[in-house]
Short mmCIF file of C-alpha atoms and ligand atoms in Angstrom, two decimals:
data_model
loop_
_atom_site.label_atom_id
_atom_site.label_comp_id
_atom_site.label_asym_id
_atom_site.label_seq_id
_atom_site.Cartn_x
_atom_site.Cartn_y
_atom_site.Cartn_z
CA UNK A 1 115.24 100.78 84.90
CA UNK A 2 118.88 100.34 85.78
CA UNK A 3 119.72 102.47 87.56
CA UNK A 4 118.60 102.05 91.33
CA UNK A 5 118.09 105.01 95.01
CA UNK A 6 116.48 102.36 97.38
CA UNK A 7 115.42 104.43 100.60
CA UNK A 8 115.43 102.23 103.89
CA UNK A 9 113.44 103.83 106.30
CA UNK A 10 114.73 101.24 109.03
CA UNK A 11 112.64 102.13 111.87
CA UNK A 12 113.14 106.11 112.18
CA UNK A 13 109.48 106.90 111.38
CA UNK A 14 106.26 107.39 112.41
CA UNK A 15 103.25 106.23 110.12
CA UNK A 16 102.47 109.91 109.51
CA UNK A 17 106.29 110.83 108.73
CA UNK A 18 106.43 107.98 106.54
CA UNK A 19 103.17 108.88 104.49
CA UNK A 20 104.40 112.16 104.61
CA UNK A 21 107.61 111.65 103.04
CA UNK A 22 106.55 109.47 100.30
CA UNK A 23 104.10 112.41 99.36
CA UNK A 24 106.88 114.67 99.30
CA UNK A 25 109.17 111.90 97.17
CA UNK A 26 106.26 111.23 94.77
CA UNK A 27 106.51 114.75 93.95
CA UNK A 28 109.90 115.33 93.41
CA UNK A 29 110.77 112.34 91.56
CA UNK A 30 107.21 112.93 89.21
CA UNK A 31 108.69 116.36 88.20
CA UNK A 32 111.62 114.71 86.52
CA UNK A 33 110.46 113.98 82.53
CA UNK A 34 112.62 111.61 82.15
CA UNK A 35 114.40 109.59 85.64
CA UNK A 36 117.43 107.61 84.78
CA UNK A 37 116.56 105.46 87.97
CA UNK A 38 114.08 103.60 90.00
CA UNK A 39 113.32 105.36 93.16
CA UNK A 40 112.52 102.84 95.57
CA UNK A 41 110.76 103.60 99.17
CA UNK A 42 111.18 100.99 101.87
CA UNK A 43 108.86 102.14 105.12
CA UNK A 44 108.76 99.83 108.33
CA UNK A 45 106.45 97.44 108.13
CA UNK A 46 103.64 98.83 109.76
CA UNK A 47 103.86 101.86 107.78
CA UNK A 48 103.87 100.06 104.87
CA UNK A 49 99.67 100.35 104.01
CA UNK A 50 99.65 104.31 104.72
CA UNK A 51 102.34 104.46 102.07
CA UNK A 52 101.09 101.81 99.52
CA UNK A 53 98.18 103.89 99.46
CA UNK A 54 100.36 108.01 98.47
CA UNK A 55 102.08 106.20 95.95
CA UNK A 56 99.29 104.46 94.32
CA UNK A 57 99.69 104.99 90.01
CA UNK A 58 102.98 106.32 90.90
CA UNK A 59 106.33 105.65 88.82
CA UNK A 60 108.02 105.79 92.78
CA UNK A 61 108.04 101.96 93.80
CA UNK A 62 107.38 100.35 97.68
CA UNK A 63 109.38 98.18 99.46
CA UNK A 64 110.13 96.50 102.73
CA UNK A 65 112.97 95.82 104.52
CA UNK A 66 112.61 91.80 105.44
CA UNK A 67 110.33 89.52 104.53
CA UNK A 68 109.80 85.43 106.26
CA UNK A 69 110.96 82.76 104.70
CA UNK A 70 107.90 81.48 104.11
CA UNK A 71 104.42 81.96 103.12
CA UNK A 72 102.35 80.62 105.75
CA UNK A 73 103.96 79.27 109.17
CA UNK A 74 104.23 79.67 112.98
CA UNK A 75 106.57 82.30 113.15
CA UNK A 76 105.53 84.63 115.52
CA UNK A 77 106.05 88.38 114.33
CA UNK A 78 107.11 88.21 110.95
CA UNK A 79 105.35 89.47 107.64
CA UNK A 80 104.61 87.13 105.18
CA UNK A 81 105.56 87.52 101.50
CA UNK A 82 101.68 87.05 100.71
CA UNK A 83 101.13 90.00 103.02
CA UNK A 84 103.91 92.05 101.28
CA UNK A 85 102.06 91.33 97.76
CA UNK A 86 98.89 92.36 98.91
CA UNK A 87 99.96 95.29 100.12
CA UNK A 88 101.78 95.89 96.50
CA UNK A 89 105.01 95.72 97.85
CA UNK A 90 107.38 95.16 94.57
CA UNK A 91 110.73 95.22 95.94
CA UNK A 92 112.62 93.46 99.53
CA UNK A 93 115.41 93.42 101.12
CA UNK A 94 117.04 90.52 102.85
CA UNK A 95 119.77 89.75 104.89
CA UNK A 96 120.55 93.47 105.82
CA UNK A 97 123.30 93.50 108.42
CA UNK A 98 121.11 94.85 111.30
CA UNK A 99 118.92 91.85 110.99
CA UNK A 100 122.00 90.08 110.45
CA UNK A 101 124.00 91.79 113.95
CA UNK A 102 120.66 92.30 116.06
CA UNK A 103 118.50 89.43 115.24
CA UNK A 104 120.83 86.68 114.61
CA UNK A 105 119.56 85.59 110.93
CA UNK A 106 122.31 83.42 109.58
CA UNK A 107 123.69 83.27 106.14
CA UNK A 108 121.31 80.14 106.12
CA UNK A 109 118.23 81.80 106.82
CA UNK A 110 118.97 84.99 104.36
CA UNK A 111 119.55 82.18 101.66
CA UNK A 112 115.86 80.66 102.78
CA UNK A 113 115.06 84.21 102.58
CA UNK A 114 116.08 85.27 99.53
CA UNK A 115 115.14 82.12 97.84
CA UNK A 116 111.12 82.94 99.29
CA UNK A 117 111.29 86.49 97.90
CA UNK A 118 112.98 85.27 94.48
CA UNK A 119 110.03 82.71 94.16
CA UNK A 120 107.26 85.21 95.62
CA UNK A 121 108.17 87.32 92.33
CA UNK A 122 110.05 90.10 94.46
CA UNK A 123 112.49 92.31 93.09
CA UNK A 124 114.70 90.92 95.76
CA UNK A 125 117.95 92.85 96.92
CA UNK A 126 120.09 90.48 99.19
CA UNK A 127 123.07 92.44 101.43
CA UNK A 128 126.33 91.52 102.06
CA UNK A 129 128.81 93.44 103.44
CA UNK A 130 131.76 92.41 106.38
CA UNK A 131 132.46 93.73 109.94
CA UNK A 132 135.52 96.12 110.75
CA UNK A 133 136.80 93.20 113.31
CA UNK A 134 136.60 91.06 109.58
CA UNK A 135 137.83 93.55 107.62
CA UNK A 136 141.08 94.22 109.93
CA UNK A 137 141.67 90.24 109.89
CA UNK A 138 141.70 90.14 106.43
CA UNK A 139 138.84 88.57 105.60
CA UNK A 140 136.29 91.26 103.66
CA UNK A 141 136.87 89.23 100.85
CA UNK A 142 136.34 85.60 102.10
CA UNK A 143 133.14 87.14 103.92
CA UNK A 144 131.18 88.55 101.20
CA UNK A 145 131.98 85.48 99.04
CA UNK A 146 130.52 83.27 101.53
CA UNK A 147 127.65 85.94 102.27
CA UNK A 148 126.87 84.96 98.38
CA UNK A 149 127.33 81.78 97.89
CA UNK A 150 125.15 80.67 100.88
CA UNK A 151 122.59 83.86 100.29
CA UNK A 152 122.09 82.97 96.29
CA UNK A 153 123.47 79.71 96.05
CA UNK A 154 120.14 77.49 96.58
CA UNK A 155 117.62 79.98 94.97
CA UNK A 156 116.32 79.95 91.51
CA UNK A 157 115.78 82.45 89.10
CA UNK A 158 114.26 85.97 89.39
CA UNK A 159 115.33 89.32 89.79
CA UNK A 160 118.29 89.29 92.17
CA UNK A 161 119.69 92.46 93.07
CA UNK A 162 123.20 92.73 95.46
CA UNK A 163 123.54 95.32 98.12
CA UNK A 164 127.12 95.46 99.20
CA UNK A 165 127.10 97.52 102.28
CA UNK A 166 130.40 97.00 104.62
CA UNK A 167 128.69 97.15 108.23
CA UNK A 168 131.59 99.34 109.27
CA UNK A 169 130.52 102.10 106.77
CA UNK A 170 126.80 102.34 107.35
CA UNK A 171 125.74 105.32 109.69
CA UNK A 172 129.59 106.41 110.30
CA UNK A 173 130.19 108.71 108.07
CA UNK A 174 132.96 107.25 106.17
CA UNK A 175 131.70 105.60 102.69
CA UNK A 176 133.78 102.66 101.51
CA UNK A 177 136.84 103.79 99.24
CA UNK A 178 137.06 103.08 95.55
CA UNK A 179 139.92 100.75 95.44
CA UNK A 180 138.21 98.80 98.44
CA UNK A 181 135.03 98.53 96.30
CA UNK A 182 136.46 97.71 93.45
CA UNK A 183 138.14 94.41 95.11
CA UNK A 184 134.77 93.69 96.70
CA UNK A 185 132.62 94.24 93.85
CA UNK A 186 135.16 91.87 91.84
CA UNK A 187 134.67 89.23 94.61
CA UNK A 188 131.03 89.52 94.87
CA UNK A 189 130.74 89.48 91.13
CA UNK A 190 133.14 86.35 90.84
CA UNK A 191 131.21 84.39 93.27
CA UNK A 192 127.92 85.12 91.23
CA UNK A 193 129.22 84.02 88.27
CA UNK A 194 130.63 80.39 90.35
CA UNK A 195 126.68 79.99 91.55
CA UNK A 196 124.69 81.26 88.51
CA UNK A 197 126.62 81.25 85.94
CA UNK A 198 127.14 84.39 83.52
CA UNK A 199 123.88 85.48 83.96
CA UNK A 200 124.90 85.77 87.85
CA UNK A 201 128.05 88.23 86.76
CA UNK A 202 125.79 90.58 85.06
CA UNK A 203 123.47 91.11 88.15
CA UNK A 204 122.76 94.80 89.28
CA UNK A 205 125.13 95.58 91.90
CA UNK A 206 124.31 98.43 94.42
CA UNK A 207 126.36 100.28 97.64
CA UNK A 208 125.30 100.91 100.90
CA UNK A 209 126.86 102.85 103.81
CA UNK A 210 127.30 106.59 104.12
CA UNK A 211 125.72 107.78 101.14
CA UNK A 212 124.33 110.99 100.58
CA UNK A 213 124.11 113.69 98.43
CA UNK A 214 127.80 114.66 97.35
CA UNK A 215 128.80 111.00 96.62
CA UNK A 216 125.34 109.50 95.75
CA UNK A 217 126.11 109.94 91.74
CA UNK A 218 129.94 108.54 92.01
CA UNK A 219 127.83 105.10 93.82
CA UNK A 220 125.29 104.98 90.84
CA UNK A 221 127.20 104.82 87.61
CA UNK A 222 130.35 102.40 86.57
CA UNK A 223 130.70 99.63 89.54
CA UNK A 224 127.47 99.98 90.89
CA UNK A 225 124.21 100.57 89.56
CA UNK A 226 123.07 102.81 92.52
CA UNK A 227 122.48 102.94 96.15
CA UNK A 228 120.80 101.72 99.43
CA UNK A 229 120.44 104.86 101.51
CA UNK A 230 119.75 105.22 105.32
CA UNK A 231 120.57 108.33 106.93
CA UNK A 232 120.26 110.47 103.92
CA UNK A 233 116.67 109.49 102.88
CA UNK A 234 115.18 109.78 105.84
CA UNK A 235 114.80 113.42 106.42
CA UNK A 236 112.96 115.27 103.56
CA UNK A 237 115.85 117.37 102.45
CA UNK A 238 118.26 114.70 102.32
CA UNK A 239 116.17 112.95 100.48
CA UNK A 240 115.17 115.63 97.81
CA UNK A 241 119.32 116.45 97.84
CA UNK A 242 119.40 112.53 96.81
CA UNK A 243 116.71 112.73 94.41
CA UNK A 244 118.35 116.13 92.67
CA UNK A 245 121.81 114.69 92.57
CA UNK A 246 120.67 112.09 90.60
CA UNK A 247 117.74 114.05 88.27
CA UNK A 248 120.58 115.26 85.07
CA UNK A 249 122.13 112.02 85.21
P1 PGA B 1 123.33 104.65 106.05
O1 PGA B 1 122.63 103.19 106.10
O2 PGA B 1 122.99 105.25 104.74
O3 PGA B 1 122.74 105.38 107.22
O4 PGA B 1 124.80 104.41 106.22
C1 PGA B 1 122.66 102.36 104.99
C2 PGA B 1 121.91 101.08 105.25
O5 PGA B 1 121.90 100.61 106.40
O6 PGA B 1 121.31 100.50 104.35
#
């Protein structure tokens, strides 16, 4: 599939609501013949079994929102990416910014991250994305370059996925413009190319930050291949609004 509506849960629901809403997904995304994209559910981690087990020999995918960077260790708290496959988790997401902001994971450990997932054989979707304070000093570019470089840059190959998502955008309201994407995208997709080559220009390319319904389809067609949703796909008729917008395209 290339096309991509990656839900991120974040940590807005119960166990229950989670299972719940994957039911509900499963159903609306099974009544399309023919889906142009991959729907992609990412619960909190605990709710991550309960769900595994509504979507089983469904077309919907499951994924979580971090992973450790590594397979076995003293790292109190985190989820190994052994744990993740287990569970059938197919897709992650690393380096969001609110692990990024809250947590204090460096561009370091997303690239230790990232490089884990890549090698654990996830569908691995790395975000960049820079600050408003960044963006007003001129630096969105120079960010997201570096955000790159040090996220991809020591990793080898596998199904990479990038997730830009300026921080500034995501739960405000305001989605990035299209002339600010387009500059982004160009940077993000220039720096791929300096640290993978011309395989690394070609990657999938996805947008986070405001997204709902009435832009959803302008975010998954042209620069980007699709979306990382918050807000919208965690309420069951944003989510279904998300899923329809999408379903003729
Ligand atoms: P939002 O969040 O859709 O609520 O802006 C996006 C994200 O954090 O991935």
């Amino acid at each position: 599939m290339s096309k991509y509506l990656v839900a991120n849960w974040k940590m807005k629901l119960t166990i229950a609501e989670s299972a719940a809403l994957a039911r509900a997904a499963r159903e609306w995304y099974e009544a399309i013949a023919h889906p142009s994209f991959a729907l992609i559910l990412c619960p909190s981690h605990c709710a991550i079994p309960a769900v595994a087990d509504v979507l089983k020999g469904s077309r919907v995918e499951l994924g979580a929102q971090d992973v450790a960077e590594a397979e076995r260790a003293s790292l109190t708290g985190a989820t190994s990416p052994l744990q993740l496959r287990e569970l059938g988790v197919q897709t992650v997401i690393v380096g969001h910014s609110e692990r990024r902001v809250n947590y204090g994971e460096t561009d370091t450990l997303v690239g230790k991250k990232t490089a884990q997932a890549l090698s654990a054989g996830f569908h691995t979707i790395l975000c960049v994305g820079e600050t408003a304070e960044e963006r007003a000093a001129g630096k969105a570019e120079e960010v997201v370059r570096r955000q790159v470089r040090r996220g991809v840059g020591g990793t080898g190959e596998g199904d990479l996925i990038i997730a830009y998502e300026p921080v500034w955008a995501i739960g405000s309201g305001t989605p990035v413009g299209m002339a600010d994407a387009r500059a982004q995208a160009a940077a993000i997709r220039s720096e791929l190319a300096e640290v993978r080559g011309a395989s690394g220009a070609s990657l999938p390319l996805l947008y986070g930050g405001s997204v709902d319904q009435g832009n959803v389809a302008s975010f998954t067609a042209g620069l980007f291949a699709g979306t990382l949703v918050g807000t919208a796909s965690q309420t069951p008729n944003a989510l279904q609004g998300l899923v329809e917008a999408l379903k003729n395209r």
